[in-house]
């Protein structure tokens, strides 16, 4: 990518200005608390303030700055933005007071809000279309990848600054972060120069209405959609929980490093670098290592696991140990963060995805801001409470001293929140219920296929409803349609809620599938396609007709069901029956009839009864239909208790009587007790007892 010269120039500008952005956050987080005269709370709030003014411009301007930037000359926007930011950062060491830091940082943030979209919009002018995605990835990597670099640089500059102030009298009264601020300003100026020489950036202005929803509207619209989708709501709970924890880490970071860990500015840079190193490791290796694990599970697991290093950070106040824990924390977020976005990308429709992303971005910013601003007060409150009971805000356990222990309390609380949302989002999103997590993890680590999800237990499904499910099966012209109708009428006369239905084609979708399946024009259709279409029809049928009816306690009588697929496609077409059975168990959500009435007769006789010309399956040769018959009989033989096999050559009345006899034995109480309880009314059934 970098061999494209104009892109390389833009990329350099982007790297420099991202480096400057990160460096400024680090430097100001150190400078700000030094400028207050207050105690611990004032100092932590001063740091919090830096983050608030960093995030605020995005929140206030984010939605419209992009649209506004589209109307301006991009090259000028970028140059002016860089120069303004450079000047602002030079001014900070010259006027070192807290208010000016906030004003300058805020103003620089506003400039960034214009700079960033201008740079992003420039990309398509500099690289060929097919490389655009790579280019965007690369600039994303640069935006975040410069953070650890900035952290390392900051630590070095801070040490050099301290050294200089000791050696040279000129630097005696300057803060050791000034050097970082000057460097930061310089990076913006160089970036401005780079853009100045980048002639390819279009100066074309795009006209058009600016209409961008406000942050509040983005949140509301996204939320309305998300609430309806359990998996996505699980994801949201997780992401927001994770970001509140991130807010705690950012908001407390500096004061924890300086007060409890005695790390100073260099230590702060170290911790900052550690989190990004961890994130990079997580992004690079996490999904590779656990590639076989379900994405949704991995998200919940990493989130929950992140609670462990977070809790340890609060429990072990030692700079080296904390750095290690922070790397682990970074690894977890490095896995979970892109996973979350991938899940939204893959599982949310095109037309709602924008809204969901907007929701994420807006809420994440609001949460980060709120938590960062609140956390110093929260931890100070806890420290005070501890001081009022024990006499000192510091807690000593054994050899370990927890200075201003309120901070540790807040970190532990954050760990608790992360564990809680991690588990809750795992539960909501789990797409492999029934497979123990340990098995999945082991398989993923060994690089094996994940173990299959067991089918829902048939007994479990049946227990869920109290209706009665009867299927009529048989070859062509066996009279099953007539019998199914007669039995339905009889049951209705007894006061039963009866749903008479059939396959294929009992639903809207089913009707279209039926037309496809039975059209003689489709002779020679691939047998597997045929199986899948019948199964699709069945899935729709079960979900929209059969299950709702059974759940309300109705008697469902279907003309054909899974056995038809096993007999026609299995025996008839010669496909393996176990595959068809498995597929159909899944399609039908494990629904098995309580009784299957099989009307059996030699196929020649049945086909002879048909007056009209045959459909695609009826037109199969006699040998096909003989195999189908054998298939049905074999199924009945394998499970005699669930089948009633009837000699269909007899008279219609005789057959109906035989079926009634068998159905009577399994009929439920005509009015299920739950229905009575639900309505509180007596059933309006006055019919005499069932005739024998
Ligand atoms: P019908 O004549 O009972 O309406 O049935 C339509 C045709 O579909 C019939 O020839 C049997 C066939 N069929 C299968 O091959 N597999 C199936 O799963 C089902 C339900 C029907």
XYZ file of C-alpha atoms and ligand atoms in Angstrom:
713
model
C 0.000 0.000 0.000
C 2.746 2.387 0.953
C 4.273 2.196 -2.503
C 1.451 4.460 -3.678
C 3.160 7.793 -3.152
C 0.246 10.097 -2.405
C -1.180 7.529 -0.025
C 2.152 7.245 1.709
C 2.196 11.001 2.239
C -1.303 10.972 3.687
C -0.395 8.031 5.844
C 2.627 9.869 7.227
C 0.463 12.876 7.997
C -2.060 10.610 9.673
C 0.590 8.847 11.739
C 2.136 12.097 12.871
C -1.112 13.653 13.850
C -2.310 10.475 15.654
C 0.997 10.332 17.476
C 0.460 13.953 18.460
C -3.077 13.186 19.675
C -1.969 10.375 21.945
C 1.082 12.197 23.208
C -1.025 15.190 24.160
C -3.433 13.066 26.203
C -0.560 11.480 28.100
C 1.265 14.728 28.700
C -1.791 16.652 29.825
C -2.866 13.847 32.148
C 0.445 14.373 33.923
C 0.528 18.144 33.693
C -3.039 18.863 34.836
C -2.895 17.381 38.355
C 0.406 19.179 38.955
C -1.357 22.484 38.398
C -3.953 22.077 41.138
C -3.332 22.932 44.746
C -6.073 20.636 46.007
C -5.750 17.132 47.374
C -6.231 13.730 45.789
C -9.761 14.326 44.514
C -8.844 17.617 42.879
C -5.872 15.971 41.248
C -7.817 12.991 39.890
C -10.597 15.298 38.731
C -8.034 17.372 36.896
C -6.948 14.227 35.032
C -10.575 13.277 34.431
C -11.141 16.756 33.045
C -8.443 16.179 30.432
C -10.244 13.076 29.191
C -13.591 14.818 29.250
C -12.349 17.681 27.070
C -10.741 15.076 24.825
C -13.995 13.221 24.243
C -16.402 16.137 24.348
C -15.685 17.522 20.863
C -16.535 14.151 19.297
C -19.749 13.995 21.234
C -20.801 17.540 20.418
C -19.567 17.778 16.870
C -19.152 14.164 15.779
C -22.456 13.935 13.934
C -22.165 17.182 11.996
C -18.442 17.757 11.629
C -18.205 15.042 8.991
C -20.951 16.627 6.945
C -19.492 20.103 7.406
C -16.047 18.887 6.430
C -17.546 17.642 3.177
C -18.366 21.208 2.229
C -14.907 22.591 2.866
C -11.748 22.369 0.841
C -10.171 19.232 2.276
C -6.569 20.165 1.827
C -7.008 23.557 3.467
C -9.065 22.008 6.251
C -6.277 19.597 7.052
C -3.505 22.192 6.903
C -5.407 24.713 8.998
C -6.383 21.978 11.454
C -2.773 20.908 11.905
C -1.440 24.425 12.311
C -4.123 25.314 14.856
C -3.435 22.191 16.859
C 0.313 22.786 16.749
C -0.073 26.357 17.990
C -2.443 25.311 20.753
C 0.021 22.759 22.089
C 2.937 25.168 21.947
C 0.837 27.579 23.988
C 0.233 25.149 26.840
C 3.767 25.177 28.315
C 3.769 28.962 27.852
C 0.539 29.506 29.806
C 0.533 26.631 32.258
C -2.815 26.813 33.973
C -5.613 24.307 34.214
C -8.300 26.343 32.459
C -6.085 27.005 29.491
C -5.201 23.316 29.256
C -8.901 22.486 29.015
C -9.656 25.241 26.529
C -6.690 24.376 24.343
C -7.309 20.647 24.423
C -10.976 21.186 23.657
C -10.204 23.525 20.749
C -7.641 21.060 19.406
C -10.301 18.362 19.653
C -12.675 20.470 17.569
C -9.959 20.852 14.948
C -9.498 17.057 14.938
C -13.203 16.627 14.334
C -12.703 18.388 11.016
C -9.298 16.963 10.225
C -10.244 13.283 10.566
C -13.233 13.140 8.185
C -11.346 15.265 5.668
C -8.487 12.766 5.748
C -10.847 9.791 5.532
C -12.737 11.338 2.627
C -9.486 11.975 0.807
C -8.573 8.320 0.767
C -10.683 7.351 -2.284
C -8.927 10.052 -4.320
C -5.498 8.678 -3.548
C -5.817 4.921 -3.879
C -7.462 2.754 -6.510
C -10.913 1.496 -5.628
C -9.964 -2.104 -5.057
C -7.354 -1.105 -2.491
C -9.641 1.145 -0.529
C -10.457 -1.408 2.131
C -6.793 -2.146 2.782
C -6.114 1.564 2.928
C -8.844 2.057 5.512
C -7.514 -0.822 7.586
C -4.051 0.589 7.436
C -5.164 3.998 8.582
C -7.108 2.407 11.440
C -4.015 0.504 12.506
C -2.087 3.755 12.365
C -4.629 5.651 14.422
C -4.458 3.147 17.278
C -1.041 1.699 16.597
C 0.656 5.005 17.312
C -0.635 4.912 20.896
C 2.001 2.530 22.320
C 4.595 4.376 20.294
C 3.427 7.623 21.847
C 3.523 6.014 25.281
C 7.102 4.833 24.822
C 8.128 8.165 23.419
C 6.423 9.929 26.285
C 8.292 7.891 28.890
C 11.569 8.688 27.187
C 10.782 12.395 26.808
C 9.692 12.582 30.436
C 12.974 11.036 31.596
C 15.009 13.287 29.294
C 13.002 16.286 30.535
C 13.746 15.411 34.170
C 17.418 14.923 33.315
C 17.649 18.262 31.553
C 16.037 20.145 34.430
C 18.649 18.712 36.754
C 21.603 19.460 34.511
C 20.712 22.721 32.791
C 19.516 25.679 34.861
C 17.355 26.934 31.960
C 15.084 23.928 32.367
C 15.027 24.058 36.163
C 11.518 25.426 36.423
C 9.899 23.621 33.534
C 7.775 20.576 33.862
C 9.270 17.377 32.545
C 6.334 16.937 30.149
C 6.970 20.187 28.288
C 9.324 18.404 25.992
C 6.526 16.019 25.055
C 4.204 18.937 24.334
C 6.735 20.614 22.053
C 7.371 17.366 20.260
C 3.624 16.993 19.907
C 3.280 20.468 18.393
C 6.115 19.704 16.012
C 4.374 16.539 14.823
C 1.357 18.628 13.800
C 3.475 21.155 11.955
C 5.276 18.427 10.014
C 1.913 16.870 9.210
C 0.699 20.243 7.885
C 3.739 20.478 5.653
C 3.222 16.964 4.348
C -0.357 17.768 3.408
C 0.738 21.051 1.869
C 2.876 19.152 -0.611
C 0.173 16.621 -1.284
C -1.340 18.144 -4.391
C -3.566 15.205 -5.203
C -6.022 15.980 -2.452
C -9.137 17.200 -4.164
C -10.218 20.729 -3.464
C -13.601 20.003 -4.921
C -16.440 20.941 -2.673
C -19.419 18.694 -2.431
C -22.732 20.372 -2.128
C -25.673 18.754 -0.520
C -28.042 18.897 2.365
C -26.459 18.341 5.741
C -28.737 16.069 7.634
C -27.209 14.050 10.393
C -29.147 12.813 13.398
C -28.199 14.101 16.811
C -26.447 11.846 19.287
C -29.633 11.482 21.305
C -31.605 10.422 18.249
C -28.932 7.941 17.181
C -29.035 6.369 20.618
C -32.819 6.187 20.716
C -33.273 4.724 17.234
C -30.517 2.187 17.713
C -31.922 1.158 21.064
C -35.409 0.584 19.678
C -33.983 -1.885 17.214
C -31.551 -3.530 19.598
C -34.145 -4.199 22.275
C -35.968 -6.534 19.913
C -32.939 -8.715 19.148
C -31.729 -10.743 22.152
C -28.315 -11.611 20.714
C -27.538 -8.025 19.867
C -28.836 -6.790 23.189
C -26.437 -9.244 24.849
C -23.661 -7.740 22.813
C -24.675 -4.233 23.806
C -24.761 -5.102 27.485
C -21.264 -6.540 27.116
C -19.814 -3.669 25.140
C -21.237 -1.013 27.418
C -20.111 -2.863 30.525
C -16.646 -3.209 29.085
C -16.483 0.470 28.269
C -17.585 1.535 31.721
C -14.702 -0.553 33.042
C -12.430 1.094 30.500
C -13.675 4.433 31.809
C -12.660 3.414 35.329
C -9.207 2.400 34.137
C -8.722 5.638 32.209
C -10.215 7.848 34.898
C -8.189 6.342 37.726
C -5.127 5.329 35.748
C -2.846 8.239 36.395
C -3.616 8.765 40.057
C -3.390 5.023 40.731
C -0.038 4.830 38.977
C 1.344 7.865 40.766
C -0.193 7.549 44.248
C -0.424 3.819 44.829
C 2.172 2.409 42.476
C 4.615 5.334 42.775
C 5.290 5.026 39.064
C 5.416 8.712 38.166
C 5.147 9.929 34.593
C 7.345 7.195 33.190
C 5.250 4.539 34.923
C 2.118 6.104 33.475
C 3.615 5.874 30.000
C 4.546 2.248 30.676
C 0.994 1.294 31.700
C -0.439 3.138 28.737
C 1.876 1.264 26.386
C 1.056 -2.042 28.092
C -2.646 -1.797 27.343
C -2.012 -1.193 23.659
C 0.614 -3.905 23.417
C -1.917 -6.275 24.990
C -4.632 -5.165 22.592
C -2.360 -5.686 19.612
C -1.485 -9.188 20.862
C -5.152 -9.982 21.387
C -6.103 -8.770 17.933
C -3.257 -10.583 16.241
C -3.390 -13.964 17.966
C -6.672 -14.186 19.880
C -8.983 -15.052 17.051
C -6.344 -17.268 15.475
C -5.945 -19.278 18.657
C -9.648 -19.580 19.302
C -10.743 -19.449 15.686
C -12.841 -22.596 16.050
C -14.878 -21.260 18.943
C -18.251 -19.712 18.269
C -17.784 -15.958 17.931
C -20.570 -15.205 20.338
C -19.192 -17.529 22.970
C -15.700 -16.141 22.577
C -17.037 -12.631 23.136
C -18.716 -13.556 26.423
C -15.755 -15.606 27.584
C -13.108 -12.956 26.956
C -15.272 -10.325 28.568
C -15.797 -12.404 31.691
C -12.133 -13.372 31.774
C -11.136 -9.698 31.628
C -12.519 -9.358 35.148
C -9.606 -11.413 36.469
C -6.685 -9.145 35.471
C -8.821 -6.141 36.375
C -9.423 -7.460 39.883
C -5.723 -8.318 40.227
C -4.799 -4.766 39.248
C -6.819 -3.583 42.212
C -5.452 -6.260 44.539
C -1.710 -6.229 43.793
C -0.363 -2.680 44.045
C 2.991 -3.272 42.392
C 3.981 -1.492 39.199
C 5.595 -4.478 37.463
C 2.764 -6.860 38.327
C 0.154 -4.301 37.328
C 1.909 -3.831 33.982
C 1.645 -7.571 33.366
C -2.046 -7.615 34.346
C -2.680 -4.634 32.121
C -1.171 -6.510 29.174
C -3.629 -9.348 29.864
C -6.486 -6.902 30.155
C -5.412 -5.490 26.811
C -5.345 -8.974 25.273
C -8.924 -9.616 26.394
C -10.181 -6.328 25.039
C -8.126 -6.839 21.902
C -10.110 -10.012 21.286
C -13.517 -8.816 22.428
C -13.584 -5.373 20.831
C -13.206 -6.345 17.162
C -15.373 -9.433 17.802
C -18.204 -7.193 18.908
C -18.003 -5.184 15.730
C -17.697 -8.303 13.590
C -20.813 -9.730 15.194
C -22.747 -6.563 14.421
C -21.302 -6.556 10.908
C -22.338 -10.150 10.282
C -25.567 -10.469 12.174
C -27.281 -7.143 11.649
C -28.984 -6.417 8.334
C -27.547 -3.909 5.953
C -30.318 -1.393 6.465
C -30.108 -1.317 10.265
C -26.366 -1.767 10.683
C -25.649 1.943 10.371
C -28.050 2.676 13.187
C -26.508 0.035 15.434
C -22.988 1.331 14.828
C -24.135 4.887 15.472
C -25.757 3.666 18.679
C -22.533 2.021 19.778
C -20.370 5.000 19.025
C -22.669 7.471 20.711
C -23.331 5.430 23.842
C -19.705 4.441 24.193
C -18.703 8.079 24.176
C -21.398 9.073 26.653
C -20.521 6.218 28.997
C -16.799 6.847 28.810
C -17.331 10.521 29.536
C -19.694 9.924 32.413
C -17.547 7.260 34.040
C -14.294 9.165 33.621
C -15.846 12.253 35.136
C -17.502 10.384 38.008
C -14.756 7.990 38.991
C -12.451 10.389 40.890
C -15.359 11.423 43.103
C -16.486 7.873 43.583
C -13.047 6.697 44.642
C -12.572 9.756 46.865
C -15.938 8.964 48.462
C -14.833 5.423 49.227
C -11.484 6.615 50.563
C -13.315 9.026 52.855
C -15.657 6.317 54.050
C -12.676 4.085 54.789
C -10.918 6.942 56.575
C -13.947 7.669 58.716
C -14.123 4.072 59.939
C -10.433 3.152 60.207
C -8.948 6.589 60.747
C -6.861 6.521 57.567
C -7.634 6.413 53.868
C -4.767 3.995 53.406
C -5.332 0.353 54.113
C -2.557 -1.960 55.204
C -2.939 -5.702 54.788
C 0.181 -7.587 55.803
C 3.072 -5.939 54.005
C 0.905 -4.435 51.306
C -0.171 -0.829 51.564
C -3.169 0.344 49.590
C -2.776 4.119 49.415
C -6.138 5.905 49.079
C -7.850 2.523 49.122
C -11.023 3.959 47.565
C -9.298 3.543 44.222
C -8.877 -0.166 44.828
C -12.521 -0.449 45.819
C -13.600 1.195 42.574
C -11.325 -1.054 40.501
C -12.699 -4.139 42.233
C -16.239 -2.921 41.641
C -15.425 -2.446 37.987
C -14.101 -6.018 37.867
C -17.359 -7.184 39.391
C -19.380 -5.295 36.800
C -17.290 -6.789 33.995
C -17.736 -10.321 35.338
C -21.461 -9.754 35.655
C -22.044 -8.296 32.189
C -19.689 -10.888 30.706
C -21.737 -13.759 32.086
C -25.018 -12.108 31.245
C -24.040 -11.383 27.663
C -22.662 -14.917 27.289
C -26.024 -16.282 28.374
C -28.010 -14.044 26.080
C -25.858 -14.681 23.064
C -25.032 -18.356 23.466
C -25.614 -20.058 20.146
C -24.408 -23.490 21.220
C -26.638 -24.374 24.112
C -26.112 -27.908 25.288
C -22.383 -28.051 24.533
C -20.260 -27.492 27.658
C -17.937 -24.522 27.236
C -14.891 -26.534 28.343
C -15.381 -28.990 25.453
C -15.651 -26.128 22.993
C -12.534 -24.438 24.364
C -10.502 -27.641 24.258
C -11.553 -28.365 20.702
C -10.679 -24.808 19.679
C -7.241 -24.980 21.299
C -6.510 -28.323 19.648
C -7.680 -26.893 16.351
C -10.413 -29.527 16.068
C -13.942 -29.190 14.763
C -16.255 -27.935 17.514
C -18.419 -30.700 18.976
C -21.927 -30.825 17.468
C -24.835 -29.226 19.291
C -27.134 -31.987 20.497
C -30.651 -31.927 19.113
C -33.225 -30.877 21.548
C -34.569 -33.838 23.429
C -37.823 -35.036 21.867
C -39.351 -35.661 25.254
C -38.432 -32.147 26.276
C -40.233 -30.691 23.261
C -43.340 -32.791 23.813
C -43.447 -31.771 27.451
C -43.601 -28.164 26.422
C -47.081 -28.431 24.986
C -50.245 -30.284 25.815
C -51.849 -30.591 22.379
C -52.084 -33.773 20.323
C -50.175 -34.227 17.104
C -51.342 -36.799 14.549
C -49.786 -37.365 11.124
C -51.338 -39.219 8.208
C -48.891 -40.888 5.871
C -49.031 -43.124 2.844
C -48.412 -43.411 -0.864
C -50.384 -41.815 -3.677
C -54.137 -42.398 -3.726
C -54.274 -44.269 -0.425
C -57.090 -42.058 0.820
C -55.142 -40.413 3.657
C -56.445 -36.969 2.730
C -60.044 -38.227 2.996
C -59.350 -39.974 6.297
C -57.555 -36.982 7.766
C -60.591 -34.858 6.910
C -63.090 -37.310 8.395
C -61.144 -37.652 11.636
C -60.845 -33.871 11.911
C -64.592 -33.444 11.517
C -65.254 -36.092 14.135
C -62.910 -34.476 16.637
C -64.400 -31.055 16.071
C -67.799 -32.518 16.797
C -66.402 -33.704 20.120
C -65.502 -30.109 20.969
C -61.819 -30.262 20.227
C -59.895 -27.374 18.820
C -58.658 -29.078 15.645
C -56.167 -27.738 13.163
C -56.231 -29.748 9.922
C -53.214 -29.093 7.798
C -50.972 -30.681 5.184
C -47.540 -30.813 3.623
C -46.205 -29.455 1.423
C -47.801 -26.053 1.018
C -49.781 -25.131 4.135
C -48.144 -21.740 4.505
C -47.592 -18.844 2.127
C -43.962 -19.754 1.664
C -44.934 -23.408 1.570
C -47.319 -22.791 -1.319
C -44.540 -21.395 -3.437
C -42.261 -24.269 -2.471
C -45.008 -26.714 -3.315
C -45.381 -25.171 -6.751
C -41.640 -25.538 -7.297
C -41.599 -29.091 -5.987
C -44.520 -30.551 -7.854
C -44.112 -28.826 -11.218
C -43.369 -31.506 -13.811
C -41.168 -28.935 -15.559
C -38.658 -29.541 -12.779
C -38.220 -33.241 -13.479
C -34.680 -34.233 -12.650
C -34.344 -31.767 -9.765
C -31.345 -32.625 -7.607
C -32.543 -35.004 -4.854
C -30.766 -32.988 -2.165
C -32.420 -29.798 -3.292
C -35.705 -31.655 -3.108
C -34.994 -32.773 0.470
C -34.067 -29.258 1.489
C -37.153 -27.713 -0.030
C -39.467 -30.179 1.678
C -37.576 -29.500 4.906
C -37.887 -25.749 4.384
C -41.606 -26.111 3.856
C -41.759 -28.207 7.021
C -39.741 -25.761 9.086
C -42.098 -22.961 8.167
C -45.108 -25.216 8.722
C -43.967 -26.302 12.191
C -42.982 -22.817 13.282
C -46.023 -20.950 12.051
C -48.832 -23.517 12.161
C -48.095 -26.681 14.123
C -46.256 -25.380 17.177
C -48.542 -22.442 17.911
C -51.533 -24.774 17.687
C -50.019 -27.463 19.904
C -48.915 -24.873 22.408
C -52.438 -23.647 22.849
C -53.567 -27.240 23.343
C -55.131 -27.946 19.954
C -55.236 -31.269 18.114
C -53.135 -30.959 14.990
C -53.804 -33.330 12.117
C -51.363 -33.134 9.275
C -51.630 -34.815 5.910
C -47.962 -35.935 5.491
C -44.959 -35.107 7.667
C -41.303 -36.117 8.086
C -41.939 -39.767 7.179
C -42.861 -38.693 3.648
C -39.376 -37.277 3.212
C -37.817 -40.431 4.642
C -39.869 -42.635 2.346
C -39.896 -40.577 -0.862
C -36.494 -38.941 -0.787
C -34.804 -41.587 1.361
C -36.068 -44.883 -0.049
C -37.486 -43.513 -3.299
C -34.511 -41.414 -4.344
C -31.960 -43.526 -2.533
C -30.554 -40.824 -0.249
C -29.202 -41.771 3.167
C -32.054 -41.813 5.649
C -30.018 -40.745 8.690
C -28.997 -37.487 7.030
C -32.581 -36.716 6.069
C -33.765 -37.613 9.569
C -31.205 -35.327 11.186
C -31.963 -32.431 8.911
C -35.675 -32.799 9.481
C -35.357 -33.129 13.216
C -33.628 -29.788 13.113
C -36.075 -28.241 10.646
C -39.073 -29.400 12.665
C -37.530 -28.303 15.954
C -37.710 -31.889 17.199
C -41.488 -32.209 16.806
C -42.525 -35.813 16.483
C -46.182 -36.874 16.045
C -47.865 -38.590 18.963
C -49.428 -40.917 16.442
C -48.732 -41.617 12.792
C -51.520 -43.255 10.800
C -50.024 -45.091 7.837
C -52.461 -45.979 5.060
C -50.932 -48.829 3.187
C -51.857 -50.349 -0.169
C -50.051 -51.570 -3.274
C -48.955 -48.536 -5.305
C -50.575 -49.760 -8.560
C -53.956 -49.609 -6.883
C -53.409 -46.197 -5.368
C -52.104 -44.615 -8.540
C -54.992 -46.147 -10.443
C -57.437 -44.275 -8.200
C -56.039 -40.961 -9.377
C -58.196 -39.533 -12.142
C -56.102 -36.525 -13.033
C -52.676 -36.590 -14.589
C -49.862 -36.985 -12.098
C -47.626 -34.315 -10.608
C -43.849 -34.627 -10.663
C -43.666 -37.306 -7.992
C -46.740 -39.191 -9.037
C -45.224 -39.495 -12.485
C -42.302 -41.488 -11.116
C -42.149 -45.114 -12.286
C -43.938 -47.854 -10.365
C -40.656 -49.147 -8.973
C -40.146 -45.781 -7.225
C -43.526 -46.040 -5.548
C -42.855 -49.606 -4.453
C -39.710 -48.417 -2.702
C -41.675 -45.598 -1.079
C -44.202 -48.051 0.278
C -41.474 -50.289 1.647
C -39.898 -47.244 3.235
C -43.084 -46.312 5.089
C -43.612 -49.867 6.320
C -40.051 -50.075 7.589
C -40.511 -46.877 9.587
C -43.692 -48.200 11.188
C -42.018 -51.493 12.018
C -39.154 -49.741 13.752
C -41.453 -47.901 16.136
C -44.755 -49.828 16.352
C -46.059 -47.993 19.423
C -46.220 -44.698 17.577
C -47.784 -46.055 14.369
C -51.175 -47.295 13.281
C -50.747 -49.226 10.037
C -54.008 -49.607 8.158
C -54.901 -51.751 5.201
C -56.161 -48.986 2.951
C -57.870 -51.276 0.460
C -60.874 -51.566 2.765
C -63.928 -49.282 2.768
C -63.656 -45.687 3.881
C -66.044 -46.195 6.835
C -64.217 -49.229 8.163
C -60.944 -47.384 8.059
C -62.353 -44.306 9.801
C -63.709 -46.456 12.660
C -60.343 -48.118 13.160
C -58.597 -44.780 13.318
C -61.148 -43.359 15.769
C -60.621 -46.346 18.065
C -56.935 -45.692 18.247
C -57.230 -41.906 18.543
C -59.682 -42.166 21.445
C -57.016 -43.884 23.531
C -54.649 -40.989 23.300
C -57.053 -38.046 23.351
C -56.302 -35.501 26.029
C -58.877 -33.932 28.282
C -60.869 -31.832 25.763
C -60.243 -28.672 27.711
C -56.714 -28.449 29.028
C -56.552 -27.310 32.616
C -54.345 -24.400 31.667
C -56.985 -23.056 29.288
C -59.527 -23.172 32.056
C -57.212 -21.432 34.422
C -56.389 -18.838 31.821
C -59.948 -17.894 30.968
C -61.572 -18.696 34.259
C -64.642 -19.752 32.296
C -66.283 -23.158 32.047
C -65.938 -24.953 28.765
C -69.043 -24.673 26.649
C -69.112 -28.314 25.735
C -72.338 -30.116 26.210
C -71.824 -33.088 23.926
C -72.613 -36.540 25.331
C -69.677 -38.783 26.220
C -67.666 -40.031 23.286
C -69.507 -42.755 21.354
C -67.766 -46.072 21.442
P -49.777 -34.737 -1.832
O -50.192 -35.346 -3.131
O -50.086 -35.578 -0.661
O -50.187 -33.325 -1.667
O -48.186 -34.749 -1.834
C -47.355 -34.048 -2.655
C -46.201 -34.915 -3.119
O -45.040 -34.579 -2.385
C -46.395 -36.388 -2.946
O -46.113 -37.027 -4.185
C -45.390 -36.804 -1.940
C -44.351 -35.764 -2.037
N -43.631 -35.519 -0.815
C -42.292 -35.899 -0.726
O -41.753 -36.451 -1.660
N -41.604 -35.611 0.403
C -42.187 -34.980 1.458
O -41.530 -34.739 2.474
C -43.580 -34.610 1.363
C -44.257 -33.913 2.507
C -44.261 -34.893 0.212
